[in-house]
mmCIF file with all atom_site columns, C-alpha atoms in Angstrom:
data_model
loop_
_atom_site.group_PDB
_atom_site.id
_atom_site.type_symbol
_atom_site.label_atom_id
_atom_site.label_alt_id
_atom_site.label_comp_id
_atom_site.label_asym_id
_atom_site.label_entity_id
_atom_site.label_seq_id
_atom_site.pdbx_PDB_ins_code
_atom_site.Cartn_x
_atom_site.Cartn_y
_atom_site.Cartn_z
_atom_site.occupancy
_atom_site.B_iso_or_equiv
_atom_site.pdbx_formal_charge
_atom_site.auth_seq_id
_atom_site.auth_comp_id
_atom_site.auth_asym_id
_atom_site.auth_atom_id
_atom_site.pdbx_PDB_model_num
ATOM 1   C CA . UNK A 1 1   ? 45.578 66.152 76.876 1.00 0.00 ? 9   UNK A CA 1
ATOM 2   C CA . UNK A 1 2   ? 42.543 67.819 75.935 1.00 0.00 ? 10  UNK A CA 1
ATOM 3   C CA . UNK A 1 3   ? 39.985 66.983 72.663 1.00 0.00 ? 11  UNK A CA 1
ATOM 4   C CA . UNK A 1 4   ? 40.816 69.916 70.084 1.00 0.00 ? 12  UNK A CA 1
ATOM 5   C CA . UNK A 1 5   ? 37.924 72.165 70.626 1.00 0.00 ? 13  UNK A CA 1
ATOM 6   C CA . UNK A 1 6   ? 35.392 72.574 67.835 1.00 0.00 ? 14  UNK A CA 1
ATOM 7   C CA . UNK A 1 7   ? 36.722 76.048 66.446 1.00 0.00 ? 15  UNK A CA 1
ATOM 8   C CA . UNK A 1 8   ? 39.693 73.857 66.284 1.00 0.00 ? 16  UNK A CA 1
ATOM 9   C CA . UNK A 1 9   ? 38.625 71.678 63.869 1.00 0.00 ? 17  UNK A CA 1
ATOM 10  C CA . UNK A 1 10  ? 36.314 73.696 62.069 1.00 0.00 ? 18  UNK A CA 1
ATOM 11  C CA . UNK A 1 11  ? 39.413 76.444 61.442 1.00 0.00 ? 19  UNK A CA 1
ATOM 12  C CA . UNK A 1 12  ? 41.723 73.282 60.005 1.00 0.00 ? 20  UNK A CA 1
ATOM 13  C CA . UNK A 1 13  ? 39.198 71.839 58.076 1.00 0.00 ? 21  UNK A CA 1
ATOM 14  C CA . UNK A 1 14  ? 38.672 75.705 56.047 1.00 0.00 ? 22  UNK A CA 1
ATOM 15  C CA . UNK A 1 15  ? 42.073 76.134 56.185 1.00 0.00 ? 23  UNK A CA 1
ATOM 16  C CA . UNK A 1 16  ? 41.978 72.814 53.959 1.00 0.00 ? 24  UNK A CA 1
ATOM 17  C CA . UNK A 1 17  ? 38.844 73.807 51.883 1.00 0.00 ? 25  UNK A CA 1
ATOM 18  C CA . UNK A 1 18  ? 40.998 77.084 50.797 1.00 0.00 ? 26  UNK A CA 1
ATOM 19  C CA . UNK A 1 19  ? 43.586 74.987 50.010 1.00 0.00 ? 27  UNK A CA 1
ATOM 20  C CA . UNK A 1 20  ? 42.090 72.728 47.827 1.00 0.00 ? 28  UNK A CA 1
ATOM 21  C CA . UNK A 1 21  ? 40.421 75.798 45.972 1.00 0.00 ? 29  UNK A CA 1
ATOM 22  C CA . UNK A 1 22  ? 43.589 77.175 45.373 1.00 0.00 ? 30  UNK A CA 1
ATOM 23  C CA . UNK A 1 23  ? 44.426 74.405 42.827 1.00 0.00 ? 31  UNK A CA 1
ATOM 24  C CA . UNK A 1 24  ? 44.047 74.518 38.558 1.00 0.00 ? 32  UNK A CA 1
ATOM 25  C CA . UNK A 1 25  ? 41.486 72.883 37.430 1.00 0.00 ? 33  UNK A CA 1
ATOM 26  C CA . UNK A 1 26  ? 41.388 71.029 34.420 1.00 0.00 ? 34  UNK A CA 1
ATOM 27  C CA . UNK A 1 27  ? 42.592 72.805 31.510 1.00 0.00 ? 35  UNK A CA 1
ATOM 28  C CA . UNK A 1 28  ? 43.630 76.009 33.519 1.00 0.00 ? 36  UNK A CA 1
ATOM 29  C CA . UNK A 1 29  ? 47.342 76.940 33.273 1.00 0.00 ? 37  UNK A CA 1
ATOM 30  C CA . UNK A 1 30  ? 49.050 76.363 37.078 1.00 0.00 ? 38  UNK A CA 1
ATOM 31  C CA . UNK A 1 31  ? 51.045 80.247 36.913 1.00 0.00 ? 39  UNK A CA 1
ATOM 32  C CA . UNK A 1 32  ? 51.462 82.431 34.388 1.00 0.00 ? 40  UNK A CA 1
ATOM 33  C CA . UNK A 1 33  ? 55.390 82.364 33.521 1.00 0.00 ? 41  UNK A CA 1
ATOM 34  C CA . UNK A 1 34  ? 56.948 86.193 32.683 1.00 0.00 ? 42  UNK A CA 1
ATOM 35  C CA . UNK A 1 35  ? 57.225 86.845 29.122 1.00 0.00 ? 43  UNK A CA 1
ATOM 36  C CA . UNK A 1 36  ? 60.894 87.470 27.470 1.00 0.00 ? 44  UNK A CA 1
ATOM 37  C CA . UNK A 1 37  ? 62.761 90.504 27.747 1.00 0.00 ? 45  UNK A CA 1
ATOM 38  C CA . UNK A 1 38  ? 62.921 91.754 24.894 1.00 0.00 ? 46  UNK A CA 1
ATOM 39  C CA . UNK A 1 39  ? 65.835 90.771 22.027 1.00 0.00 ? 47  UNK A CA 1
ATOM 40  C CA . UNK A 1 40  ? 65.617 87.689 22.720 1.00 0.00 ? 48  UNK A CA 1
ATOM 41  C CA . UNK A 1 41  ? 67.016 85.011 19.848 1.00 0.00 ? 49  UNK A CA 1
ATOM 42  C CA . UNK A 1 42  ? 64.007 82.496 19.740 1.00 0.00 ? 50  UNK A CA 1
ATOM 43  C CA . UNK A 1 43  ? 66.082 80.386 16.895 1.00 0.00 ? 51  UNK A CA 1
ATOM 44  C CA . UNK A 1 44  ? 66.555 79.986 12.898 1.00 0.00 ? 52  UNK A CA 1
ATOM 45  C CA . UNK A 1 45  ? 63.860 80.351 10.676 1.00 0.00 ? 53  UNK A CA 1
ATOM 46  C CA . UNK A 1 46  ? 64.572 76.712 9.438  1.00 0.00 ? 54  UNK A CA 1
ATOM 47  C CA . UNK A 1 47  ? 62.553 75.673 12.647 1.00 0.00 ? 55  UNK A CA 1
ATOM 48  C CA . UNK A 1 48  ? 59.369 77.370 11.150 1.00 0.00 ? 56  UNK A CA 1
ATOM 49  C CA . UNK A 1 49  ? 57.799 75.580 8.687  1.00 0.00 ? 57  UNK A CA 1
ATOM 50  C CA . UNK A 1 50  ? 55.686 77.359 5.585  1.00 0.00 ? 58  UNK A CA 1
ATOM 51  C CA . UNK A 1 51  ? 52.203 77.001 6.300  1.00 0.00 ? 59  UNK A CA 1
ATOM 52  C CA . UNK A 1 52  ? 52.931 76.186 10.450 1.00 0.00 ? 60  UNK A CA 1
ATOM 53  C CA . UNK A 1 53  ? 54.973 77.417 12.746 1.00 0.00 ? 61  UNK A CA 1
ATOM 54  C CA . UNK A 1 54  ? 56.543 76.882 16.672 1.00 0.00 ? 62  UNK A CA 1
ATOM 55  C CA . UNK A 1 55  ? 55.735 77.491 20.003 1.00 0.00 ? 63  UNK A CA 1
ATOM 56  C CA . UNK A 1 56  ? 58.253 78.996 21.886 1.00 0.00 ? 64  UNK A CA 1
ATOM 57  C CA . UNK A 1 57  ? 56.946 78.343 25.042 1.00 0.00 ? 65  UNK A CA 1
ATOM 58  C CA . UNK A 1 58  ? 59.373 79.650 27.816 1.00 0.00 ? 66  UNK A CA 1
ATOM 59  C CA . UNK A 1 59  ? 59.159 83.053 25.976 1.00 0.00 ? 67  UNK A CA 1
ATOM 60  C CA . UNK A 1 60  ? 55.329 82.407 25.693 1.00 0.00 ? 68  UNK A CA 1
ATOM 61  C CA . UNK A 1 61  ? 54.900 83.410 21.797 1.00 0.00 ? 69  UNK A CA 1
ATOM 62  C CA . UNK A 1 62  ? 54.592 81.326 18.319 1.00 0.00 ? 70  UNK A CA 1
ATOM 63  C CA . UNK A 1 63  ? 55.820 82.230 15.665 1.00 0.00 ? 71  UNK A CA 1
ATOM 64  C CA . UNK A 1 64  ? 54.439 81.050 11.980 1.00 0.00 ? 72  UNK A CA 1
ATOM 65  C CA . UNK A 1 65  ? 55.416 81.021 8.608  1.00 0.00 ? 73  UNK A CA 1
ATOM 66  C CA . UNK A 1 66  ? 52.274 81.489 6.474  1.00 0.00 ? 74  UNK A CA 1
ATOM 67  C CA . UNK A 1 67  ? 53.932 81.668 3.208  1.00 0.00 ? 75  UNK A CA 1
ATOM 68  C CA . UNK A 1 68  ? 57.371 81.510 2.447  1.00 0.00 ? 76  UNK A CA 1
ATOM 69  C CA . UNK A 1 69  ? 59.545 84.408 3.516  1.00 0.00 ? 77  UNK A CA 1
ATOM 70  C CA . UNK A 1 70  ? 57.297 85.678 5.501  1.00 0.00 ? 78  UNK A CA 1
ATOM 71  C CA . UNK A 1 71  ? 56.909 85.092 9.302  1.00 0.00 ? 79  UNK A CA 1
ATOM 72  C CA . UNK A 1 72  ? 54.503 86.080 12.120 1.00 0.00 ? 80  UNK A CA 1
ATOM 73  C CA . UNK A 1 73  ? 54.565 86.550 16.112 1.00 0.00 ? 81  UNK A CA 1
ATOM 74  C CA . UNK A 1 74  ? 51.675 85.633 18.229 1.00 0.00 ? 82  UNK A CA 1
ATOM 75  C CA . UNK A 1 75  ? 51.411 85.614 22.016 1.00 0.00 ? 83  UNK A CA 1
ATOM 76  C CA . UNK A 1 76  ? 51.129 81.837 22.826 1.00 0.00 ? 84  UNK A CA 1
ATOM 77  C CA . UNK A 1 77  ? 48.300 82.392 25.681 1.00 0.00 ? 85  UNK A CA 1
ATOM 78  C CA . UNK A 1 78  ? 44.823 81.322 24.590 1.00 0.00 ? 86  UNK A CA 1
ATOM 79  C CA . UNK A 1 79  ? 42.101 84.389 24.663 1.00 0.00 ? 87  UNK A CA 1
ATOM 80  C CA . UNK A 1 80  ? 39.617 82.299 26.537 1.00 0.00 ? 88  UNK A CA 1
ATOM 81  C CA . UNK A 1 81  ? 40.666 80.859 29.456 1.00 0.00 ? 89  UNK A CA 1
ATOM 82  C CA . UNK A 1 82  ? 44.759 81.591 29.608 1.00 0.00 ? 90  UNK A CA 1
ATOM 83  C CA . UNK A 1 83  ? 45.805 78.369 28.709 1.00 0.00 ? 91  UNK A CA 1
ATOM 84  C CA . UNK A 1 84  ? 49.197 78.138 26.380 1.00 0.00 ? 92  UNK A CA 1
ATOM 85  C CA . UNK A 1 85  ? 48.145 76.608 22.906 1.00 0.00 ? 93  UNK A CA 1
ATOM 86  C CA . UNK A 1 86  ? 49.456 73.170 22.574 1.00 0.00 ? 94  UNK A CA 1
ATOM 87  C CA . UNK A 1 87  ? 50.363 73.164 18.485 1.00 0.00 ? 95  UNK A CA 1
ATOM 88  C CA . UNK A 1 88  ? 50.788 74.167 15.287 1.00 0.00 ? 96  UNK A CA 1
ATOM 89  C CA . UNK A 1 89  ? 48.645 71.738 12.693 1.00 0.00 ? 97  UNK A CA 1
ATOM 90  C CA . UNK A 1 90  ? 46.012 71.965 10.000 1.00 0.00 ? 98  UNK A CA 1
ATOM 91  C CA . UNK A 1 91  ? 46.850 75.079 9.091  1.00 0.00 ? 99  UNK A CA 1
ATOM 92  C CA . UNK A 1 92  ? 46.010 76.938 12.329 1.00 0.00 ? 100 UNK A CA 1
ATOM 93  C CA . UNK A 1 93  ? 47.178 77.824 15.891 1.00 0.00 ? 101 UNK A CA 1
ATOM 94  C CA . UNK A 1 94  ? 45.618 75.181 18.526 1.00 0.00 ? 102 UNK A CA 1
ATOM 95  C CA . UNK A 1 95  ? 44.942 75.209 21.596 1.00 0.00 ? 103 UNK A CA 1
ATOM 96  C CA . UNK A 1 96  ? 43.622 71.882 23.263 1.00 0.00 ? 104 UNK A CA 1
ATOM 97  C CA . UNK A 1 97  ? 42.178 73.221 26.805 1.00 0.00 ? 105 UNK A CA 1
ATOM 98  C CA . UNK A 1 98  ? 38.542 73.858 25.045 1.00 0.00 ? 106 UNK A CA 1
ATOM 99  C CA . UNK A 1 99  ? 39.581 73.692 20.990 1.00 0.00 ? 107 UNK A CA 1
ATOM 100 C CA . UNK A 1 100 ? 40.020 77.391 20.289 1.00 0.00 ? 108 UNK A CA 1
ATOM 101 C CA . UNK A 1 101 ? 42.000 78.112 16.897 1.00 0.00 ? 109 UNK A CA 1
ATOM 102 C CA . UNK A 1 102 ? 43.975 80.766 15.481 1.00 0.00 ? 110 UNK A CA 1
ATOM 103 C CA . UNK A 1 103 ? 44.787 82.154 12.140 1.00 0.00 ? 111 UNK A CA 1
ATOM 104 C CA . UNK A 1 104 ? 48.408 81.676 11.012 1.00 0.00 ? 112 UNK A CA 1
ATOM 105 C CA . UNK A 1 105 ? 48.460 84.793 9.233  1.00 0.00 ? 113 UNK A CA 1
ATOM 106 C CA . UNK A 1 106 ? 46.660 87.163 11.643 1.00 0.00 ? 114 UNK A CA 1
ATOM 107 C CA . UNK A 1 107 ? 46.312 85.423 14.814 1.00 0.00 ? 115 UNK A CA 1
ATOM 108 C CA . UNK A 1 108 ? 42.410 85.877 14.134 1.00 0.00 ? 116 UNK A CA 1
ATOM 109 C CA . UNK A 1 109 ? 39.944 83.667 15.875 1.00 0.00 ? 117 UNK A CA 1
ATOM 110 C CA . UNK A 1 110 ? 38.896 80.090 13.498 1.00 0.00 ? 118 UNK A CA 1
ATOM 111 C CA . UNK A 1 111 ? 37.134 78.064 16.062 1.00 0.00 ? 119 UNK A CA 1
ATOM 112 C CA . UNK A 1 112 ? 35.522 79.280 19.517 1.00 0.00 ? 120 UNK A CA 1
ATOM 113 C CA . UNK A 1 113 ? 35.424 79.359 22.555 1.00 0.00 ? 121 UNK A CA 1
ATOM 114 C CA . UNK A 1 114 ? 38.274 82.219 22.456 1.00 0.00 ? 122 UNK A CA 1
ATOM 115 C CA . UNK A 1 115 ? 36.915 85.799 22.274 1.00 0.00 ? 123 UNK A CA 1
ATOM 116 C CA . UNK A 1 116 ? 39.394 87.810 20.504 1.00 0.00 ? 124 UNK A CA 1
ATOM 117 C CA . UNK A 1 117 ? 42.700 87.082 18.242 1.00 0.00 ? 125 UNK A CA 1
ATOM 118 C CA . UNK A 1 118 ? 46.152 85.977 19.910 1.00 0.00 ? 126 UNK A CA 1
ATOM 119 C CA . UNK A 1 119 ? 47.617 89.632 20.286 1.00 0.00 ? 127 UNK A CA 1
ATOM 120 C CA . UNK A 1 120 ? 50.703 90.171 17.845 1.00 0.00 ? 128 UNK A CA 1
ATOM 121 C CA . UNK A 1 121 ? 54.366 89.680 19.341 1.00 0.00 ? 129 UNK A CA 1
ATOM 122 C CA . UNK A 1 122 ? 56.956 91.824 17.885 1.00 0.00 ? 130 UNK A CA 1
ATOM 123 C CA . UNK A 1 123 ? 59.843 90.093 15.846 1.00 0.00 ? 131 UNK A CA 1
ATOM 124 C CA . UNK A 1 124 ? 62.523 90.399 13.728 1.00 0.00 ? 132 UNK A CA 1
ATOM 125 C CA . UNK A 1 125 ? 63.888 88.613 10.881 1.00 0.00 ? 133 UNK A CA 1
ATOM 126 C CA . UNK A 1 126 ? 68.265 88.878 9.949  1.00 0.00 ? 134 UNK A CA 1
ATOM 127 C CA . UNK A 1 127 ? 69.764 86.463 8.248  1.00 0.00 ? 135 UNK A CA 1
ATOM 128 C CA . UNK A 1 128 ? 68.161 83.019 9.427  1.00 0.00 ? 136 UNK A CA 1
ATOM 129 C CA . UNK A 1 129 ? 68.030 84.003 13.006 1.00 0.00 ? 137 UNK A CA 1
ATOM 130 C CA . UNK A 1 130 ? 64.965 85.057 15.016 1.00 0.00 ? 138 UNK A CA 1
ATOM 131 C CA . UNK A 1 131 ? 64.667 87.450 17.256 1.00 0.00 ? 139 UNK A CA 1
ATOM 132 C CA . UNK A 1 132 ? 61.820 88.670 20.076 1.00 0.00 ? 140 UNK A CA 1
ATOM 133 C CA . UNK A 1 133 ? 62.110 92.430 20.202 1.00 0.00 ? 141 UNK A CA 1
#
């Protein structure tokens, strides 16, 4: 059997460079899941507590509950490098990839590196229940 030529090996071993470039880094979400259709019940408005909130992550929003009664939708994707925000604490929206934070009221920018606010998710309040519309 003959030795593998060097194109051979030089073809597998960029093949394998490509690969390994293909990979998340650190801190970088792996994929991007779809967002929820809309209508979609994220759950009772027990879950959300005043002055925090929840991440919904599957339907990739958070919802918060600044003051009582009164509740606001966020996309859960971080402005500055795509990650999904990790909690709700202190009083703001975090997100532990580089220690951007979020208003709970507005979604506005607290703490860099993120660029802009978490865009607004549209929701709707009936009875105790939820919903993504």
């Amino acid at each position: 059997m003959d030795a593998p030529s060097r194109r051979t090996i030089l073809t597998g071993a960029a093949a394998g460079l490509v690969t390994v470039a293909g990979c998340a880094k650190y801190g970088e979400p792996q994929s991007t899941p779809a967002p929820a259709p809309a209508d979609t019940v994220l759950g009772p408005t027990a879950d959300i507590p005043v002055g925090g909130g929840k991440i919904f992550a599957p339907q990739q929003v958070v919802v918060t509950q600044p003051v009582k009664g009164t509740f606001k939708a966020f996309s859960s994707i971080c402005t500055h490098q795509s990650c999904p925000v990790a909690s709700v604490a202190s009083g703001t929206i975090n997100c532990d990839c580089h220690g951007s934070k979020y208003a709970l009221e507005d979604g506005s920018v607290q703490a860099g590196p993120a660029p802009r606010p978490l865009p607004p998710k549209q929701i709707t309040v009936s009875g105790d229940a939820i919903t993504l519309t």
